[in-house]
Amino acid sequence: MEMTAARENTGACAIGFVLYAWGMVEIPTPSPALKKRQRRLTVVLLLVWAVTSFGPGFFARSLSFEVWGWPFHFWMAAQGSILIFLAIVVVYAWLMNRWEAQEAAQR
């Protein structure tokens, strides 16, 4: 029973893609203001990712304080970078959904 539902959903996606490819379905393009906000958000989040991923490695000796009983550089390498990456994904998805909904409401 679950396989049938999965096949139906896959078929619907495939049909939607074919209709889009043939030009039968129009997908609205974002406004220049939305594109600018998207680009700015992407750059900021990529900078946050780069700093949190590579920063602790470069400055590990100077990051000698402890967080919950573990050295900060160890915590960032083991768990902090992964948690920050997940937070970046959540922030990006939330803001993009919000901005796209605002854009659709204005049309």
XYZ file of N, CA, C and O in Angstrom:
428
model
N 0.820 -1.185 0.000
C 0.000 0.000 0.000
C 0.874 1.264 0.000
O 0.580 2.205 -0.710
N 1.940 1.252 0.796
C 2.819 2.415 0.852
C 3.576 2.595 -0.455
O 3.862 3.706 -0.859
N 3.902 1.498 -1.112
C 4.614 1.579 -2.378
C 3.760 2.263 -3.444
O 4.255 3.028 -4.249
N 2.468 2.006 -3.429
C 1.569 2.625 -4.401
C 1.536 4.138 -4.207
O 1.615 4.896 -5.166
N 1.452 4.563 -2.947
C 1.429 6.002 -2.668
C 2.729 6.652 -3.092
O 2.736 7.753 -3.640
N 3.841 5.966 -2.866
C 5.140 6.520 -3.264
C 5.218 6.645 -4.787
O 5.718 7.630 -5.313
N 4.709 5.638 -5.490
C 4.737 5.699 -6.947
C 3.844 6.821 -7.471
O 4.185 7.498 -8.426
N 2.693 7.005 -6.828
C 1.795 8.074 -7.264
C 2.450 9.439 -7.075
O 2.374 10.295 -7.949
N 3.118 9.642 -5.947
C 3.784 10.918 -5.700
C 4.926 11.122 -6.680
O 5.134 12.213 -7.188
N 5.680 10.077 -6.956
C 6.780 10.186 -7.908
C 6.244 10.520 -9.289
O 6.801 11.337 -9.997
N 5.141 9.889 -9.659
C 4.541 10.167 -10.959
C 4.074 11.602 -11.066
O 4.233 12.250 -12.105
N 3.497 12.117 -9.986
C 3.030 13.500 -9.999
C 4.206 14.456 -10.172
O 4.111 15.441 -10.901
N 5.315 14.163 -9.507
C 6.498 15.016 -9.657
C 7.030 14.942 -11.081
O 7.414 15.944 -11.659
N 7.044 13.736 -11.641
C 7.542 13.572 -13.000
C 6.645 14.301 -13.992
O 7.135 14.959 -14.913
N 5.346 14.210 -13.808
C 4.417 14.898 -14.702
C 4.594 16.408 -14.583
O 4.609 17.121 -15.584
N 4.745 16.886 -13.342
C 4.976 18.317 -13.144
C 6.244 18.789 -13.829
O 6.280 19.861 -14.432
N 7.300 17.975 -13.763
C 8.552 18.341 -14.415
C 8.390 18.372 -15.928
O 8.883 19.284 -16.593
N 7.686 17.390 -16.482
C 7.468 17.347 -17.930
C 6.665 18.565 -18.376
O 6.988 19.209 -19.379
N 5.619 18.913 -17.619
C 4.821 20.082 -17.983
C 5.664 21.353 -17.914
O 5.543 22.230 -18.758
N 6.546 21.436 -16.905
C 7.434 22.593 -16.798
C 8.408 22.625 -17.967
O 8.641 23.664 -18.570
N 8.973 21.468 -18.306
C 9.956 21.401 -19.389
C 9.327 21.762 -20.732
O 9.969 22.372 -21.580
N 8.074 21.403 -20.935
C 7.400 21.717 -22.187
C 6.840 23.119 -22.211
O 6.255 23.552 -23.208
N 6.962 23.830 -21.133
C 6.487 25.203 -21.096
C 5.006 25.339 -20.816
O 4.427 26.397 -21.038
N 4.366 24.282 -20.339
C 2.938 24.334 -20.063
C 2.633 24.913 -18.684
O 1.508 25.316 -18.423
N 3.614 24.902 -17.805
C 3.442 25.435 -16.462
C 4.428 26.585 -16.302
O 5.613 26.443 -16.572
N 3.918 27.707 -15.881
C 4.788 28.868 -15.704
C 5.183 28.985 -14.235
O 4.331 29.011 -13.353
N 6.483 29.034 -13.986
C 6.988 29.214 -12.627
C 7.390 30.675 -12.508
O 8.209 31.167 -13.287
N 6.804 31.397 -11.558
C 7.119 32.828 -11.461
C 8.572 33.061 -11.065
O 9.125 32.354 -10.228
N 9.174 34.045 -11.688
C 10.545 34.401 -11.337
C 10.509 35.419 -10.204
O 9.631 36.277 -10.152
N 11.473 35.330 -9.301
C 11.490 36.276 -8.181
C 11.839 37.684 -8.655
O 12.520 37.878 -9.660
N 11.377 38.650 -7.898
C 11.656 40.043 -8.226
C 13.135 40.347 -7.968
O 13.802 39.627 -7.233
N 13.648 41.410 -8.569
C 15.050 41.785 -8.326
C 15.344 42.064 -6.850
O 16.432 41.749 -6.366
N 14.371 42.613 -6.130
C 14.587 42.872 -4.695
C 14.737 41.560 -3.927
O 15.588 41.450 -3.037
N 13.920 40.556 -4.272
C 14.022 39.261 -3.604
C 15.344 38.583 -3.945
O 15.984 37.990 -3.076
N 15.754 38.674 -5.204
C 17.037 38.090 -5.590
C 18.191 38.722 -4.822
O 19.121 38.038 -4.405
N 18.113 40.040 -4.626
C 19.166 40.741 -3.881
C 19.199 40.271 -2.425
O 20.266 40.026 -1.871
N 18.012 40.133 -1.802
C 17.958 39.632 -0.421
C 18.479 38.202 -0.337
O 19.181 37.842 0.604
N 18.141 37.366 -1.336
C 18.620 35.984 -1.353
C 20.143 35.940 -1.439
O 20.794 35.172 -0.728
N 20.697 36.752 -2.326
C 22.158 36.795 -2.478
C 22.834 37.258 -1.199
O 23.826 36.681 -0.757
N 22.282 38.316 -0.588
C 22.865 38.850 0.647
C 22.803 37.806 1.764
O 23.775 37.604 2.486
N 21.665 37.129 1.893
C 21.523 36.084 2.910
C 22.514 34.951 2.665
O 23.153 34.464 3.603
N 22.659 34.539 1.420
C 23.586 33.463 1.093
C 25.017 33.842 1.454
O 25.751 33.046 2.048
N 25.421 35.052 1.121
C 26.786 35.494 1.436
C 27.007 35.536 2.941
O 28.031 35.050 3.448
N 26.051 36.086 3.681
C 26.199 36.172 5.143
C 26.277 34.785 5.760
O 27.149 34.516 6.602
N 25.403 33.883 5.339
C 25.414 32.543 5.922
C 26.661 31.762 5.522
O 27.181 30.969 6.321
N 27.169 31.969 4.319
C 28.425 31.326 3.932
C 29.602 31.853 4.754
O 30.500 31.094 5.118
N 29.591 33.148 5.058
C 30.642 33.700 5.917
C 30.563 33.128 7.328
O 31.601 32.796 7.924
N 29.349 33.002 7.853
C 29.182 32.391 9.177
C 29.697 30.956 9.159
O 30.412 30.520 10.061
N 29.348 30.214 8.117
C 29.815 28.831 7.996
C 31.338 28.771 7.932
O 31.964 27.946 8.613
N 31.955 29.628 7.128
C 33.410 29.602 6.981
C 34.106 29.939 8.293
O 35.076 29.281 8.680
N 33.604 30.949 8.989
C 34.229 31.345 10.261
C 34.089 30.240 11.294
O 35.054 29.925 12.004
N 32.916 29.633 11.383
C 32.724 28.598 12.402
C 33.402 27.285 12.027
O 33.739 26.493 12.911
N 33.615 27.034 10.743
C 34.282 25.795 10.337
C 35.795 25.899 10.417
O 36.463 24.972 10.892
N 36.334 27.010 9.936
C 37.782 27.129 9.856
C 38.394 27.965 10.975
O 39.570 27.827 11.272
N 37.622 28.825 11.590
C 38.132 29.684 12.655
C 38.717 28.934 13.841
O 39.846 29.200 14.255
N 37.987 27.981 14.425
C 38.537 27.266 15.570
C 39.827 26.513 15.246
O 40.694 26.378 16.089
N 39.964 26.035 14.014
C 41.203 25.341 13.631
C 42.404 26.267 13.602
O 43.502 25.895 14.011
N 42.211 27.489 13.124
C 43.316 28.446 13.052
C 43.673 29.022 14.416
O 44.829 29.319 14.679
N 42.665 29.183 15.262
C 42.894 29.831 16.547
C 42.716 28.863 17.720
O 42.350 29.279 18.816
N 42.992 27.585 17.523
C 42.722 26.574 18.543
C 43.516 26.825 19.825
O 43.009 26.625 20.923
N 44.734 27.261 19.706
C 45.545 27.459 20.910
C 45.039 28.622 21.747
O 45.122 28.597 22.966
N 44.513 29.641 21.105
C 44.034 30.798 21.866
C 42.612 30.592 22.405
O 42.160 31.361 23.238
N 41.917 29.555 21.940
C 40.563 29.255 22.425
C 40.661 28.242 23.570
O 40.226 27.106 23.470
N 41.233 28.660 24.686
C 41.531 27.706 25.759
C 40.481 27.685 26.865
O 40.677 26.998 27.849
N 39.368 28.391 26.725
C 38.348 28.356 27.776
C 37.478 27.106 27.609
O 37.519 26.443 26.584
N 36.722 26.782 28.662
C 35.928 25.570 28.655
C 34.435 25.867 28.516
O 33.945 26.875 29.002
N 33.731 24.950 27.834
C 32.280 25.000 27.689
C 31.750 23.651 28.168
O 32.073 22.619 27.585
N 30.967 23.664 29.246
C 30.403 22.450 29.842
C 31.471 21.398 30.139
O 31.273 20.204 29.934
N 32.622 21.856 30.580
C 33.678 20.944 30.991
C 34.613 20.481 29.893
O 35.523 19.699 30.135
N 34.406 20.923 28.679
C 35.267 20.541 27.556
C 35.962 21.784 27.014
O 35.386 22.862 27.010
N 37.173 21.629 26.479
C 37.831 22.779 25.848
C 37.005 23.267 24.659
O 36.436 22.463 23.911
N 36.929 24.578 24.476
C 36.081 25.157 23.439
C 36.475 24.688 22.047
O 35.612 24.380 21.225
N 37.762 24.603 21.759
C 38.180 24.189 20.413
C 37.750 22.756 20.131
O 37.373 22.421 19.013
N 37.785 21.879 21.146
C 37.314 20.506 20.954
C 35.808 20.495 20.722
O 35.300 19.784 19.849
N 35.079 21.284 21.508
C 33.626 21.335 21.377
C 33.232 21.831 19.985
O 32.325 21.296 19.356
N 33.896 22.875 19.491
C 33.578 23.405 18.154
C 33.871 22.372 17.075
O 33.113 22.218 16.125
N 34.986 21.660 17.207
C 35.338 20.673 16.186
C 34.395 19.468 16.230
O 34.020 18.934 15.189
N 34.009 19.046 17.426
C 33.210 17.828 17.556
C 31.718 18.068 17.339
O 31.055 17.284 16.672
N 31.163 19.139 17.935
C 29.722 19.308 17.875
C 29.287 20.694 17.420
O 28.282 20.826 16.742
N 30.016 21.691 17.779
C 29.582 23.055 17.518
C 29.417 23.379 16.049
O 28.430 24.001 15.646
N 30.356 22.951 15.230
C 30.270 23.252 13.803
C 29.061 22.588 13.161
O 28.404 23.171 12.301
N 28.753 21.373 13.589
C 27.595 20.668 13.040
C 26.303 21.367 13.467
O 25.398 21.565 12.653
N 26.233 21.757 14.739
C 25.027 22.441 15.215
C 24.849 23.795 14.532
O 23.728 24.181 14.186
N 25.938 24.501 14.319
C 25.851 25.792 13.630
C 25.433 25.593 12.178
O 24.627 26.357 11.642
N 25.946 24.541 11.525
C 25.537 24.256 10.152
C 24.037 23.970 10.089
O 23.339 24.467 9.203
N 23.522 23.184 11.018
C 22.083 22.911 11.047
C 21.285 24.189 11.293
O 20.233 24.396 10.685
N 21.790 25.046 12.161
C 21.112 26.322 12.410
C 21.107 27.177 11.145
O 20.106 27.840 10.846
N 22.189 27.161 10.384
C 22.263 27.911 9.131
C 21.203 27.401 8.150
O 20.505 28.187 7.507
N 21.053 26.093 8.047
C 20.062 25.511 7.144
C 18.649 25.914 7.566
O 17.816 26.290 6.733
N 18.371 25.863 8.871
C 17.042 26.223 9.372
C 16.757 27.702 9.115
O 15.666 28.065 8.652
N 17.722 28.572 9.393
C 17.538 30.015 9.171
C 17.301 30.296 7.695
O 16.408 31.059 7.329
N 18.085 29.666 6.829
C 17.934 29.884 5.391
C 16.540 29.446 4.920
O 15.853 30.190 4.206
N 16.121 28.245 5.314
C 14.812 27.740 4.880
C 13.681 28.608 5.411
O 12.737 28.928 4.672
N 13.757 29.008 6.682
C 12.704 29.825 7.278
C 12.589 31.177 6.588
O 11.495 31.616 6.223
N 13.739 31.847 6.389
C 13.702 33.166 5.753
C 13.261 33.086 4.298
O 12.476 33.921 3.836
N 13.737 32.076 3.569
C 13.354 31.963 2.161
C 11.851 31.677 2.030
O 11.187 32.265 1.173
N 11.323 30.801 2.857
C 9.877 30.538 2.812
C 9.084 31.796 3.145
O 8.080 32.097 2.502
N 9.543 32.530 4.134
C 8.847 33.766 4.536
C 8.887 34.803 3.422
O 7.866 35.414 3.088
N 10.068 35.002 2.841
C 10.206 36.006 1.783
C 9.431 35.613 0.529
O 8.837 36.459 -0.131
N 9.445 34.337 0.175
C 8.702 33.902 -1.004
C 7.191 34.017 -0.782
O 6.455 34.344 -1.714
N 6.738 33.760 0.440
C 5.311 33.925 0.740
C 4.919 35.410 0.658
O 3.838 35.732 0.136
N 5.767 36.288 1.148
C 5.497 37.723 1.025
C 5.461 38.149 -0.430
O 4.606 38.940 -0.836
N 6.364 37.616 -1.210
C 6.419 37.926 -2.644
C 5.152 37.439 -3.347
O 4.564 38.162 -4.172
N 4.695 36.239 -3.001
C 3.486 35.699 -3.627
C 2.252 36.486 -3.204
O 1.325 36.668 -3.997
N 2.228 36.986 -1.974
C 1.087 37.761 -1.494
C 1.002 39.117 -2.193
O -0.090 39.658 -2.362
N 2.128 39.653 -2.610
C 2.144 40.946 -3.291
C 1.659 40.852 -4.729
O 1.263 41.837 -5.315
N 1.728 39.668 -5.303
C 1.316 39.504 -6.710
C -0.161 39.468 -6.859
O -0.971 39.197 -6.147
